[in-house]
PDB file of C-alpha atoms in Angstrom:
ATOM      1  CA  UNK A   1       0.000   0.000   0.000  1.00  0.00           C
ATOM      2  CA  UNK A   2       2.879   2.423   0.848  1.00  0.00           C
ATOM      3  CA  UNK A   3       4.765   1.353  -1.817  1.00  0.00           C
ATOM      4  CA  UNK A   4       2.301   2.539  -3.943  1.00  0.00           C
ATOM      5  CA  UNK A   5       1.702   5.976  -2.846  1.00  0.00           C
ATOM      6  CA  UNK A   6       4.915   6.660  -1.984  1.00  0.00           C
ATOM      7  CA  UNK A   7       6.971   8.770  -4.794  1.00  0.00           C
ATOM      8  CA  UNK A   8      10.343   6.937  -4.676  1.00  0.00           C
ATOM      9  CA  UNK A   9      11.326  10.040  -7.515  1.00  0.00           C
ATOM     10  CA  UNK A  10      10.473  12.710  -4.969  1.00  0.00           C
ATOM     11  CA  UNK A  11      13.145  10.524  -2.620  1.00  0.00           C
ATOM     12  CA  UNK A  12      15.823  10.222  -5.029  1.00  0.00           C
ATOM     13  CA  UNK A  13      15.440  14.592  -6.145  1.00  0.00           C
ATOM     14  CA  UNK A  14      15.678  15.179  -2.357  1.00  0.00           C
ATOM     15  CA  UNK A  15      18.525  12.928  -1.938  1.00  0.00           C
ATOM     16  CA  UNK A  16      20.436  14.175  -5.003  1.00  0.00           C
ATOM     17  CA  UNK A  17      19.874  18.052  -4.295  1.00  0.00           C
ATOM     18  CA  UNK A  18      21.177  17.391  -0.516  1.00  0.00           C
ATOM     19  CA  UNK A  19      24.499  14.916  -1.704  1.00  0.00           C
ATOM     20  CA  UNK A  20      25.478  18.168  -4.119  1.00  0.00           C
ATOM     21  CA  UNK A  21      25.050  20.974  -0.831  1.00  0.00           C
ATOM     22  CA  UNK A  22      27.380  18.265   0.772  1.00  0.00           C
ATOM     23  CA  UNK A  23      30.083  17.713  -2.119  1.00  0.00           C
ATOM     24  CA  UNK A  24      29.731  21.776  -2.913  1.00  0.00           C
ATOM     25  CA  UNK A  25      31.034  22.275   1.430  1.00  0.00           C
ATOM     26  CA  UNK A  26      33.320  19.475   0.640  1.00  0.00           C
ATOM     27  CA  UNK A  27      35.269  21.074  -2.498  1.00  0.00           C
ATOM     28  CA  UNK A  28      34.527  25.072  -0.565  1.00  0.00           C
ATOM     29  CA  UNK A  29      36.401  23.330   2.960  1.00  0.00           C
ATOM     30  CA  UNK A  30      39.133  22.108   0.380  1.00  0.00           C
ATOM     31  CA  UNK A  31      39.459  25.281  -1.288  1.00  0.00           C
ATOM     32  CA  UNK A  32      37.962  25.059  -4.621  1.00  0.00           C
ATOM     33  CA  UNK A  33      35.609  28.326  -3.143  1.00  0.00           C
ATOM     34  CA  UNK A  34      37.255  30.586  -1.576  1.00  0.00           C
ATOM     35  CA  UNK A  35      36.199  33.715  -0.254  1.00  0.00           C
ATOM     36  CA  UNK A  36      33.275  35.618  -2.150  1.00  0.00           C
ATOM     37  CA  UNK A  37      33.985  32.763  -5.553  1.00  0.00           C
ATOM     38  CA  UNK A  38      30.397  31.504  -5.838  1.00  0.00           C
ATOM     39  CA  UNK A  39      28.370  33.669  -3.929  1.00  0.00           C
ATOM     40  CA  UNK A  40      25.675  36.373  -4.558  1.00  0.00           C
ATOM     41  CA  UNK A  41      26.980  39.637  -4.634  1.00  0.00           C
ATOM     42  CA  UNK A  42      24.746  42.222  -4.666  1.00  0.00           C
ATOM     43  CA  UNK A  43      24.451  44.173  -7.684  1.00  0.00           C
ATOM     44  CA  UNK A  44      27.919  43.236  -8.510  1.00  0.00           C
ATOM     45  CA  UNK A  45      28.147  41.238 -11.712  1.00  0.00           C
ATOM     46  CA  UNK A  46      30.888  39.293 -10.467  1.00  0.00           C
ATOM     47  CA  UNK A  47      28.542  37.623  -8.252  1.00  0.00           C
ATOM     48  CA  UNK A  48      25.861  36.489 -10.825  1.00  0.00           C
ATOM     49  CA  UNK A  49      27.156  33.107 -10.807  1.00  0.00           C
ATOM     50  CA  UNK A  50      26.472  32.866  -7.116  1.00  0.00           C
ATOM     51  CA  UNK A  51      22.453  32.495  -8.062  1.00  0.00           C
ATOM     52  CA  UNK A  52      22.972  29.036  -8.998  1.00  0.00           C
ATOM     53  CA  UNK A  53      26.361  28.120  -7.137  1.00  0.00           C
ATOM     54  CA  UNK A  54      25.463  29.574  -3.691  1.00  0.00           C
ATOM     55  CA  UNK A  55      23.456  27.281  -2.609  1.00  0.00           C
ATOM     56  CA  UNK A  56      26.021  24.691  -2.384  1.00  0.00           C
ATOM     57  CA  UNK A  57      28.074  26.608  -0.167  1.00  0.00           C
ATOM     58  CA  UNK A  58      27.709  27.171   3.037  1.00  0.00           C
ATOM     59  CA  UNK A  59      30.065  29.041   6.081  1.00  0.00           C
ATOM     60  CA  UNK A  60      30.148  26.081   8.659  1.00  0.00           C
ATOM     61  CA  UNK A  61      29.122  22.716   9.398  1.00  0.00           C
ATOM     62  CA  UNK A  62      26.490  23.842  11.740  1.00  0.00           C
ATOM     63  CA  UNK A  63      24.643  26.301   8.106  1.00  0.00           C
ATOM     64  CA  UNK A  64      24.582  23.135   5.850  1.00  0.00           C
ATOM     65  CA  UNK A  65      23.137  20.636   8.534  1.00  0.00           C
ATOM     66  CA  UNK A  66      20.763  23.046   9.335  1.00  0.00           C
ATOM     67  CA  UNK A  67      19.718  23.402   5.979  1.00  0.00           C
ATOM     68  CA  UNK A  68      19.745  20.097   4.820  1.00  0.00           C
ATOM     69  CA  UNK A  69      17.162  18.304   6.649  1.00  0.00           C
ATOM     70  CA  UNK A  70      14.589  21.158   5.430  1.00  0.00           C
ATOM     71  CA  UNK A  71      15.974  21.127   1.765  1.00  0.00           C
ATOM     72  CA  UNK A  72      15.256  16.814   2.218  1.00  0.00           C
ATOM     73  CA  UNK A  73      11.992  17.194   3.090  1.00  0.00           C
ATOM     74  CA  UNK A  74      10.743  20.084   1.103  1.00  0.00           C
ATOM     75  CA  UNK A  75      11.720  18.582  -1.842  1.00  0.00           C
ATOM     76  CA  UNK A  76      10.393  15.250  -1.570  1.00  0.00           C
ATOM     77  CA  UNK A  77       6.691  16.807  -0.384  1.00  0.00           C
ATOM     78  CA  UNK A  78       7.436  19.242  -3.402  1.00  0.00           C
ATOM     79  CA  UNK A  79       8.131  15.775  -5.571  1.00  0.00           C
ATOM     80  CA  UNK A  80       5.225  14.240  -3.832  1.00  0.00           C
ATOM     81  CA  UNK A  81       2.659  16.274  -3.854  1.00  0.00           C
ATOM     82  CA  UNK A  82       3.146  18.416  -7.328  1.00  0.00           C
ATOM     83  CA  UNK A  83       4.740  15.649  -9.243  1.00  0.00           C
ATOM     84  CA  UNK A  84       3.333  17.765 -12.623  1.00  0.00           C
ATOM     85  CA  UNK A  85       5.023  20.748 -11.720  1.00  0.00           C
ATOM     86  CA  UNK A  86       7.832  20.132  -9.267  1.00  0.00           C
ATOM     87  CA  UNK A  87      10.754  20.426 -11.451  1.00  0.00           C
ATOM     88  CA  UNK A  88       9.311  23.653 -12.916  1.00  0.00           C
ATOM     89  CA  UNK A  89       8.446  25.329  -9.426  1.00  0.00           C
ATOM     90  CA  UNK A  90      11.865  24.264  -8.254  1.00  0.00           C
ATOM     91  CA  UNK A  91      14.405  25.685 -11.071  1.00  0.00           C
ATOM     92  CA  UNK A  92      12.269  28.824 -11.340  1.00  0.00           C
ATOM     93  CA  UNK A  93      11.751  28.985  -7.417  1.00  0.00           C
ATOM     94  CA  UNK A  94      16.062  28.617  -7.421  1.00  0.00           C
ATOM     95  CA  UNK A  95      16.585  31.490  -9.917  1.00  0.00           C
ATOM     96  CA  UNK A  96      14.329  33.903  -9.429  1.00  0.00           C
ATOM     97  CA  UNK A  97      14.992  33.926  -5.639  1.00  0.00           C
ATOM     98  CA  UNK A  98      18.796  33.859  -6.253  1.00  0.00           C
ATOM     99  CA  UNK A  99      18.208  36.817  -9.255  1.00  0.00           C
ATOM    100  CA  UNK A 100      15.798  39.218  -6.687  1.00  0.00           C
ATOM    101  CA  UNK A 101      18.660  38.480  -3.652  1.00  0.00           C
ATOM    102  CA  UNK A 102      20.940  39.980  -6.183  1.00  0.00           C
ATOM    103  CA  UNK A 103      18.978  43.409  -7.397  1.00  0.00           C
ATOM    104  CA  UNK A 104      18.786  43.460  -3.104  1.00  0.00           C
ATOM    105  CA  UNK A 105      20.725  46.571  -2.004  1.00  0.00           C
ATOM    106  CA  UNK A 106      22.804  45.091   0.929  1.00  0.00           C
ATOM    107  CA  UNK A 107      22.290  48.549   3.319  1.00  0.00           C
ATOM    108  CA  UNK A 108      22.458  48.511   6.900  1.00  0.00           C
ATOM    109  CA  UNK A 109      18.910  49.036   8.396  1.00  0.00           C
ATOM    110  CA  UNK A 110      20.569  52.015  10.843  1.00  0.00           C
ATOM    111  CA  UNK A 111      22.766  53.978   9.393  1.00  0.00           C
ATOM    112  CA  UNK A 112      21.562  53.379   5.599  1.00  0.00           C
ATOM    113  CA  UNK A 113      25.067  52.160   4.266  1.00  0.00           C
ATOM    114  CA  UNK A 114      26.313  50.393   1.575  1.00  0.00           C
ATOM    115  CA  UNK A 115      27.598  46.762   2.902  1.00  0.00           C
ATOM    116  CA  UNK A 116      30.206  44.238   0.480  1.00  0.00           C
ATOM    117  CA  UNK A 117      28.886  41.480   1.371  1.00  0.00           C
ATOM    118  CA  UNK A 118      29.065  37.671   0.066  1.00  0.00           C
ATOM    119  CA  UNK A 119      25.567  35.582   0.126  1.00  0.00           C
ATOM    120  CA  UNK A 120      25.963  31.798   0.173  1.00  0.00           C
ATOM    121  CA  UNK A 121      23.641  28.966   1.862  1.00  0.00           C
ATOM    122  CA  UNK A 122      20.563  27.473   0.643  1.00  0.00           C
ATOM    123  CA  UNK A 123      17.935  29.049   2.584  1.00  0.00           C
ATOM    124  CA  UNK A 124      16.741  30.939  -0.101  1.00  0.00           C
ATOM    125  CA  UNK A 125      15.796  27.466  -1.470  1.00  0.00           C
ATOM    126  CA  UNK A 126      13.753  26.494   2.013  1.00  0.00           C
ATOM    127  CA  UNK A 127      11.824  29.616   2.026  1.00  0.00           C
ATOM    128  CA  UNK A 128      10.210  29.245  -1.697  1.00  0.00           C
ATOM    129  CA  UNK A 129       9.500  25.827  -1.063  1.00  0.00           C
ATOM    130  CA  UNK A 130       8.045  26.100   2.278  1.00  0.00           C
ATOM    131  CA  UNK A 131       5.797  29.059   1.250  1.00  0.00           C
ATOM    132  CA  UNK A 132       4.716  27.770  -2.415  1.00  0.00           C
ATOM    133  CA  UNK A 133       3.994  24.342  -0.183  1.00  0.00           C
ATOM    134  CA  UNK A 134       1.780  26.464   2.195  1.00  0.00           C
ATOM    135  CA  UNK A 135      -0.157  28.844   0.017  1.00  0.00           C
ATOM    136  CA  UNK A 136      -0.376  26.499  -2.937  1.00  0.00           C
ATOM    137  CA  UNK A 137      -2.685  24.597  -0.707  1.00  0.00           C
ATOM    138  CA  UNK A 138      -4.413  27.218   0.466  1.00  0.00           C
ATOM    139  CA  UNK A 139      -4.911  28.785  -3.469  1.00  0.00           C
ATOM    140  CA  UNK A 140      -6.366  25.473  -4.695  1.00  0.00           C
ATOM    141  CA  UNK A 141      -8.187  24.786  -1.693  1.00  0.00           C
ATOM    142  CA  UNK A 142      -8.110  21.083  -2.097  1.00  0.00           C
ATOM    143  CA  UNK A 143      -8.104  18.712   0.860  1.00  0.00           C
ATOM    144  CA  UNK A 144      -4.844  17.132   0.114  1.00  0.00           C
ATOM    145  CA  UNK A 145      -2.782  20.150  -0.784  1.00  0.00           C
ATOM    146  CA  UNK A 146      -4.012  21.505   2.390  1.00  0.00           C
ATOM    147  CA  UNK A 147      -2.807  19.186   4.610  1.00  0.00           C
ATOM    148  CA  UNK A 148       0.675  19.456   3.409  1.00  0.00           C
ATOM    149  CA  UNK A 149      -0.023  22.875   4.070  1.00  0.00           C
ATOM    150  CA  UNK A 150      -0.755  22.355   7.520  1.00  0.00           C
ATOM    151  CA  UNK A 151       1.891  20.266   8.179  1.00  0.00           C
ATOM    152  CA  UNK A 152       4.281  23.083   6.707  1.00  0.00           C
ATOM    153  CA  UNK A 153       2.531  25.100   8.779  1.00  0.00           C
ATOM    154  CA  UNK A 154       3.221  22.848  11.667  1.00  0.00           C
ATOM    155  CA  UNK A 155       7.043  22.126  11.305  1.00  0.00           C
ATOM    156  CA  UNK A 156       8.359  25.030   9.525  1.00  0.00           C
ATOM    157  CA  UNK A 157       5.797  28.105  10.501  1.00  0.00           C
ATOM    158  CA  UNK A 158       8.184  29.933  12.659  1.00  0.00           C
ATOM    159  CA  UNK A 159       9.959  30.604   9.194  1.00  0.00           C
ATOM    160  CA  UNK A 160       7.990  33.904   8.932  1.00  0.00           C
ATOM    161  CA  UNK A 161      10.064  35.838  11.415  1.00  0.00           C
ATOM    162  CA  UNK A 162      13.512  35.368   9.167  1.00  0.00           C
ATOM    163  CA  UNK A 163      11.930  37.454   6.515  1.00  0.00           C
ATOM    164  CA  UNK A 164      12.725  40.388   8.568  1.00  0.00           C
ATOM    165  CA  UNK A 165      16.214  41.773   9.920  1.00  0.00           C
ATOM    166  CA  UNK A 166      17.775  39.755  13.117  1.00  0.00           C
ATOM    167  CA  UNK A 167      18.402  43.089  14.198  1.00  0.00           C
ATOM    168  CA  UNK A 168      14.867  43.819  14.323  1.00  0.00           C
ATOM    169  CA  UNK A 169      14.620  41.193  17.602  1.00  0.00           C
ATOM    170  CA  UNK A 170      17.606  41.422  19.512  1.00  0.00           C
ATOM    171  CA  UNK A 171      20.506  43.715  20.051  1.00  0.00           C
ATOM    172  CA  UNK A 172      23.686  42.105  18.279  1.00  0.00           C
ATOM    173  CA  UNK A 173      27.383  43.371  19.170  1.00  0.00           C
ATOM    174  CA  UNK A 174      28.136  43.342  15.206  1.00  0.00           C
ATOM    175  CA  UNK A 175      25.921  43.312  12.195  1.00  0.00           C
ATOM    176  CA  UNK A 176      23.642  39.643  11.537  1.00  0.00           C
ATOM    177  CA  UNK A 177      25.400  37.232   9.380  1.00  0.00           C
ATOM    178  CA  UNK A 178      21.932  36.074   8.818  1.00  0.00           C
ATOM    179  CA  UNK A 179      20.593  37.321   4.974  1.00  0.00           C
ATOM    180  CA  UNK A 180      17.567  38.155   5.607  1.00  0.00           C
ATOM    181  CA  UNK A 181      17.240  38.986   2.406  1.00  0.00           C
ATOM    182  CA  UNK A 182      17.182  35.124   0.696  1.00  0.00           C
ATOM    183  CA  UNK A 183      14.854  35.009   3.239  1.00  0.00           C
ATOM    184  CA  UNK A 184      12.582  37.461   2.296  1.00  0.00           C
ATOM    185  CA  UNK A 185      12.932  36.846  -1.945  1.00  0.00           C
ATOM    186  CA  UNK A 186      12.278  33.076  -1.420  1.00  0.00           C
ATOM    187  CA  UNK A 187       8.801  34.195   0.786  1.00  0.00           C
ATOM    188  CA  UNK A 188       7.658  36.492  -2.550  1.00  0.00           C
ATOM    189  CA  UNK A 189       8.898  34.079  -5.246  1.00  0.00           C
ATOM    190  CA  UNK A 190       6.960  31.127  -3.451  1.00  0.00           C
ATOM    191  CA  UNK A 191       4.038  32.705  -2.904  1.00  0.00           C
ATOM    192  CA  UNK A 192       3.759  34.020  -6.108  1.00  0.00           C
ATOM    193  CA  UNK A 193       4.783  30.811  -7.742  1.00  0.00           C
ATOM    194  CA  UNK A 194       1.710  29.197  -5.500  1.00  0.00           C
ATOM    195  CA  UNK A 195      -0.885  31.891  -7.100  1.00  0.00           C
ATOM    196  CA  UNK A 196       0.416  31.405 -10.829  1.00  0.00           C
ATOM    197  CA  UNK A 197       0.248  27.389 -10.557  1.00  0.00           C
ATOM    198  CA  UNK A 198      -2.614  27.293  -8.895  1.00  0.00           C
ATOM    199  CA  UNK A 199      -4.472  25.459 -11.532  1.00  0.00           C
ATOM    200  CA  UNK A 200      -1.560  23.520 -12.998  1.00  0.00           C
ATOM    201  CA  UNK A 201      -2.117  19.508 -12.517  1.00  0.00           C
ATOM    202  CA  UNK A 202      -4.991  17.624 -12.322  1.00  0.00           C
ATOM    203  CA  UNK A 203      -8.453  18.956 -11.833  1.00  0.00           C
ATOM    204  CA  UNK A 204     -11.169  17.620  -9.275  1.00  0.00           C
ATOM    205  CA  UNK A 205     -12.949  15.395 -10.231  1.00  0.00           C
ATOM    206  CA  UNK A 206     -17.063  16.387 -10.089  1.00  0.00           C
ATOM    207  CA  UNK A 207     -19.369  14.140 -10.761  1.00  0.00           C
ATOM    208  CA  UNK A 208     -22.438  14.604 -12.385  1.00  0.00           C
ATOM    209  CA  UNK A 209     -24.557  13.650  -9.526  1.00  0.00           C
ATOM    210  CA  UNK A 210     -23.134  15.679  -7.148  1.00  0.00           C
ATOM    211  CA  UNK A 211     -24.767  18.921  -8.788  1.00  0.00           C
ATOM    212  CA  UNK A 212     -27.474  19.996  -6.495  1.00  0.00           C
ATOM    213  CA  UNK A 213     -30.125  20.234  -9.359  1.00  0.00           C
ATOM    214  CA  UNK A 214     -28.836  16.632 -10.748  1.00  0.00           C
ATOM    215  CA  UNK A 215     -31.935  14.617 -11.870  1.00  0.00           C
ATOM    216  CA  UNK A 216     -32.081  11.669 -14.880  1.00  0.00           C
ATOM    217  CA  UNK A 217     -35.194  10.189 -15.445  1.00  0.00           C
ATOM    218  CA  UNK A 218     -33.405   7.063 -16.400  1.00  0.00           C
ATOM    219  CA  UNK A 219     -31.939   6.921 -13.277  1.00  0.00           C
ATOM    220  CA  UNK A 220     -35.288   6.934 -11.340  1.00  0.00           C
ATOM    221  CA  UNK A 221     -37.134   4.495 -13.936  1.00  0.00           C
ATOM    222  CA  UNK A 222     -34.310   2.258 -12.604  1.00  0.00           C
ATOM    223  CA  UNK A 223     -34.667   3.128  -8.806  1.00  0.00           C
ATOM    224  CA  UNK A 224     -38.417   2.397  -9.442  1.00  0.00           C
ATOM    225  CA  UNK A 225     -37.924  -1.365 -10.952  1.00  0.00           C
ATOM    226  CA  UNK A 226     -35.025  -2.426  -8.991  1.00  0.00           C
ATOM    227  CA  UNK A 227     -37.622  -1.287  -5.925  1.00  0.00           C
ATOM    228  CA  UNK A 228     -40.509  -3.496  -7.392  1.00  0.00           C
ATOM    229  CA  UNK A 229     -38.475  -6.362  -8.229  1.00  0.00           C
ATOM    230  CA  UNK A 230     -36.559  -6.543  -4.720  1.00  0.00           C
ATOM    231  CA  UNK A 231     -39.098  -5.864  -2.104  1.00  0.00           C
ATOM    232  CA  UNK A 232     -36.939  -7.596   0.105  1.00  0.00           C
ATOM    233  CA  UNK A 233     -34.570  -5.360   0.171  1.00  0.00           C
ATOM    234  CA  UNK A 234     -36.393  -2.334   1.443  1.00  0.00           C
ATOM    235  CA  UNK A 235     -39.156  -4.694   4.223  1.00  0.00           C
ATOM    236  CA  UNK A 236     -37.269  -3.116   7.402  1.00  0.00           C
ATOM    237  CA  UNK A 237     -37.930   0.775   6.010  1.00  0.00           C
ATOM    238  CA  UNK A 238     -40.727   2.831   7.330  1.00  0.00           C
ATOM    239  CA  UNK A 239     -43.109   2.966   4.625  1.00  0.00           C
ATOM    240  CA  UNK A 240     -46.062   4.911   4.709  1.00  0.00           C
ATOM    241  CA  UNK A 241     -49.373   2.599   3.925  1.00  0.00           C
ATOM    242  CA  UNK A 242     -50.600   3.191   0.474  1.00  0.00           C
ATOM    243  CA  UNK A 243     -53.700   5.010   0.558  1.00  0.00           C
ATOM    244  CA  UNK A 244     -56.743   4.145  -1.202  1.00  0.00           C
ATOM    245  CA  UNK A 245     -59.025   6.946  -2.177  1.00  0.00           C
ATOM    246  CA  UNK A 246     -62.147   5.054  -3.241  1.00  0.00           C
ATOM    247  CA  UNK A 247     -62.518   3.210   0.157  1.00  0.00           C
ATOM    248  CA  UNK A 248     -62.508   6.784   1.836  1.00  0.00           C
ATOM    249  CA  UNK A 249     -64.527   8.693  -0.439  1.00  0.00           C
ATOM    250  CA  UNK A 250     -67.409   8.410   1.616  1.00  0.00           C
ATOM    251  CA  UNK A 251     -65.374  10.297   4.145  1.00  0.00           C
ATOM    252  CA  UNK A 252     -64.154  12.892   1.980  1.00  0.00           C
ATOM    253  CA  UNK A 253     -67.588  13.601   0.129  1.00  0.00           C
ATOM    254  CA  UNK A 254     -68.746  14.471   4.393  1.00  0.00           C
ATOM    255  CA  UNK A 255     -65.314  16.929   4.273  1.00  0.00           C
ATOM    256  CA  UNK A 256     -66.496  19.194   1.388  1.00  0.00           C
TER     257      UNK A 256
END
């Protein structure tokens, strides 16, 4: 039974995309990347290639652990769930929020200055897919997509506060390390991936006799005979006596 529901594709995407974040740290800790070579930099068209290299890097083993058990399971619900569109929302979901962290002006919140900095990690990734998974349900309004919504919701709702500055929340001794930013872009492109595919996939299925005004004639010459011929079938039911109007017409004639 599981076997047959369960994706084993939506598995092997998840596995794949998490192996490369790991073999990206791998070759960055060796020094294939070093310093700001395949990140986003902002506005800088040196760091253009960082929109689809970033995500494999990341600054420490604690940033790529922490993003790899969301980037497992997002994908494989993603892979799951929206097997018709999956590969779709996740390239364009990868680009566009890597492109929009890029047109992102890096300036301080305070003092309104310019700040070099280098954007790696796959976060970016985490937020479109946890906010096309959410509102995608919620768009189609379909009982399925809206329990993976939920259970989004449930695991990964607390997401909503890294769309804003760290600074925002608590005083730091230096500037967040935390982009905020990826954060933010990944939120947009999601949700606006979720409105735009909203009726991409399969439709629901209506059938005809669930229309409230549904009525065949065929279908009740049926009803009728099977009734007749199967009397058995209905002896338990509470029928109402048939009534016969010439043994009370007597009665009624007194009535008038």
């Amino acid at each position: 039974m599981l076997r047959n529901q369960l994706n084993f594709k939506a598995l092997l995407y998840a596995a794949i995309v998490v192996a490369a974040m790991w073999l990206g740290y791998f070759l960055q800790h060796i020094g294939w990347f070093s310093g700001c070579s395949g990140a986003i930099i902002p506005l800088n068209p040196y760091g253009l290639k960082g929109i689809f290299l970033s995500p494999f890097l990341h600054g420490n083993f604690d940033h790529i652990f922490g993003n790899s058990i969301p980037v497992f399971v997002l994908i494989f619900l993603l892979f799951q769930f929206y097997p018709f569109i999956a590969k779709q929302i996740l390239f364009l979901g990868w680009v566009l929020t890597g492109f929009l962290v890029w047109l992102l002006p890096p300036i301080d919140i305070y003092n309104g200055e310019f700040n070099h900095v280098c954007i790696i990690g796959a976060s970016g990734i985490v937020y479109v897919l946890a906010f096309f998974l959410f509102f995608s349900g919620i768009f189609r309004w379909n009982v399925k997509f809206l329990t993976v919504s939920m259970l989004v919701a449930l695991y990964y709702g607390s997401l909503i506060w890294g769309v804003l500055p760290e600074e925002l929340f608590s005083q730091l001794p230096e500037p967040s390390r935390v982009s905020w930013q990826s954060h933010l872009s990944g939120a947009a492109i999601g949700i606006l991936m979720a409105f735009i595919f909203r009726k991409s996939g399969k439709k629901k299925v209506k059938y005809i006799w669930e229309f409230p005004n549904y009525y065949s004639e065929k279908d009740d010459k049926l009803w009728q005979e099977y009734k007749e011929n199967h009397p058995e079938d209905f002896m338990e039911l509470p029928y109402k006596k048939k009534e016969n109007v010439w043994e009370r017409l007597d009665e009624l004639r007194k009535n008038e």
